[in-house]
Amino acid sequence: MSKLVIIGNGVSGVTVARHVRKRSDMEILIISAETEHFFSRTALMYIFMGHMKYEHTKPYEDHFWAKNRIDLKQGFVEDINTNDKVLTLASGESVDYDQLVLATGSQSNKFGWPGQDLPGVQTLFSYQDLALMEENSKLTKHAVLVGGGLIGVEMAEMLLSRGIEVTFLVREDRFWGNILPNGEAQLIQKHAEIHGIKFHFKTELKEIKAGSNGRVSSVITSTGEEIACDMVGLSAGVHPNIGVAQKGDIPVGRGILVNDFLETQVPEVYAVGDCAEIEVVDGRNRIEPLWYTGKMQGEALAKTIAGERTKYERGVWFNSAKFFDIEYQTYGFVFNEPLDGISSFYWQHPEQDICLRINYKDDTQEVTGVNTFGIRMRHNVWENWLANGCTLKYVLENLRDANFDPEFFNRYEKDIVAAFNQQHPDNQLKLAPLRWLTKRFTKGHANA
């Protein structure tokens, strides 16, 4: 019987295992050094804040794995011999395979800062990082966070829940400035400041200094300022975890190089999720460190492994997150700076932290992307609108169809359309009544 071994038990690797089992009776083994059972990594902050327990973050009961004949092994893979198809674990144990999936995820970025490995300095990515944060927070009154990414936002909310003062060092001139346009960035910044966060923009970390007890005592910034602190959180992004692939002579770039079928250049070795770098014929190779795309990749790869060779097709780009009390969604592409040939309609509530931005082509008026903060949107509606080239006029007039907020939430479509009409007096729109959401969207709507 063929044997599939998967290194990594995050959403990508586990999705491969589950969907291969649906299609095949082959032997399946998942190896992870982090935890025995798969858990929701995005829920780490809620464990820390007391909203959940670890067992609540496991999507499947512990008996699920044996019931579905998916074997689990907790251990660290030290080496891969792709010629003999053998893995060597840190314990010295050898594991053979017929097909191998690398789902080794990401690692937090460190840039060689002096003092970056001092006690009291940490990242937040693994279950072990969560345990370390529990210990560090006991000794912390003031924390400095480096980098304005989503991991940093989570760390800030976690620390604030324990009454710990938080200061952010942000390289850009605004919060999340490499992702968000100025309007959204200002909204989130003000919201975070209301929650107690202090920002230092256009500021980078230069050095982390230790106190007499050997723990972190302050940071020195690129501006020369010294900020006293008891903890430093490194949240300056992540990069693919490719160490074990390199040991196995599996070709890598920034990530583990794969084609559109998630196949590496070594026969019967695949990579999926955060660690995979999808080679592109024209343009820059893609690395997609998102939960959603990792799951989609896992489903596509499972078909290939089970004998139905399937190309991974991402479809419309999307992402979501939460900034304290504000839900964020994005579909398509909304860049942080203006682009030639692309215009932007932006609406912001005058009193609440709620906004919407829609980008569209100047020539055809086709919508290219949307950002929403504080308004929950329907994925399938926006996916259809973007895939079918719907115009700004059509999208705004039918905006009610996309709203996914619960029944008693306020709705803002009338205000949004009114704002557009005020900004464009020669191009007045009228909000359409809510249609049945099951109605199909066709190319004909694009020029409506």
Phi, psi and omega in degrees: 000135180295146183239123176257127175244133180241124177263111181115130182243035171280190185298326182291308182295318180293323177297319175303310183300313183298316185280332171294318179298326178295335187247352189209155175261010182299157177289134182233130177229128174252130179244129177216138176269350187277300180218160178289319186248149175298135176221165180278108183298327181291351181264003181306318183297327183285334173294312181299321185276359176083010180279335182217162169255162182305318182296337178285343183269358179270113183298339183233143175297154184300332181283350182303321189290314178294320180301324182262012176055045172247111183279144180240139176223127177266116182182166182252125180279117182273325188207153176235124173255098185284341177289314181266356182056057181225136173256146175243125180270163180299333179286351184096349180291145175254142179229124179268160179211160169256318173231143186231131175245125175264113178232055192274359171072209184243166171233147178291144180285136167229143187240030175073026178295135172303128179088007185292345180252015178293154170302136183097355176252132182203166171253182175221095180219323186250170175298326177294325176297323178298315179298321179294323180293326175301316181289315182295324183293336179294336184252013191242131170250331180221127178242144173251127178252135185251115180102139186257034181277184183294325178298320178297321178298317179297315180299319180298313180296321179297313183291320178299328179294342177259009179077022182265132178290141185231131173238131179258133167258118185239124183293324183281177181274000179206164181293135182051040188292344176276356182238313191261142167297169188297320183301310180293322180297318179295321179298312181292320180301311181297321178297317179293321179295324176299327179280357174110003181280139174254135182248142168239103182273162184051040184226131178240161176282133176252319185201148173247125185254149180260150174269188182295337179272001178089351178270166178302138179233340179190169173235150172252128183266172179293342177272357180092359180283142174253125181244118179289139179199164179251351183206146175234124176257123180266112183228038183270049175085181181226167175219157183299141177274100189244006187303312183290329177294320179297321178295331180269011180057036175267123186304135181227157168236245169289326175233191176281119188289127178222160173269190182293348177262006179066026176266132172282181179280358176259126182305136176064023171237129185234161173224146187211147176086210186302328186279346187273137173244110185277119183287133182244135182294310178242122179106183185280137176303153185254133166239129188237082183277061181233148179300314185297312183291328175299319178293317180296320177297318180299320179294319180293315183295324179302320178297318179297313182297326181276005173108358179247086187302120189230130177283137174281123178235114187290326185074206181293131180291138178207160177198161176211157180198181177223126176253095185057249184268357189254124175276139181238135173225147174219140177228142183071217185229120172235106186276160184288338178234154181300148177240146176298136177085358181239126175254169186220131170255125184234131175233136177226137179296137184291340185236331184253162180276069183223132179206165178214136175231131176238125175262147183207158180285138180297320188281313185259348184068010178292134180288136181246344180181163180214142167243135172229138173234120177086002175233121183272126185251157177275123183300313187295329180291311180293324178299317179292317179300315182288319181294330184262007175066036180294148183277164177301318179302311182297316182297312182294320181291336180248024186298334179301328182297334185271346185289128182241013179292151179301167190304320188263010175283150174293149178240148190235013184299320179298318180294321181294313180294321178298321178294320177297314181297326178291322179285335183231074184297339180268002183222065186287138179246157176231126183292127180281155175293157180297128178262164174298131185289347179276351181295136185284147176260127182240168181300335179300334180287340187300328183251019182294000000 
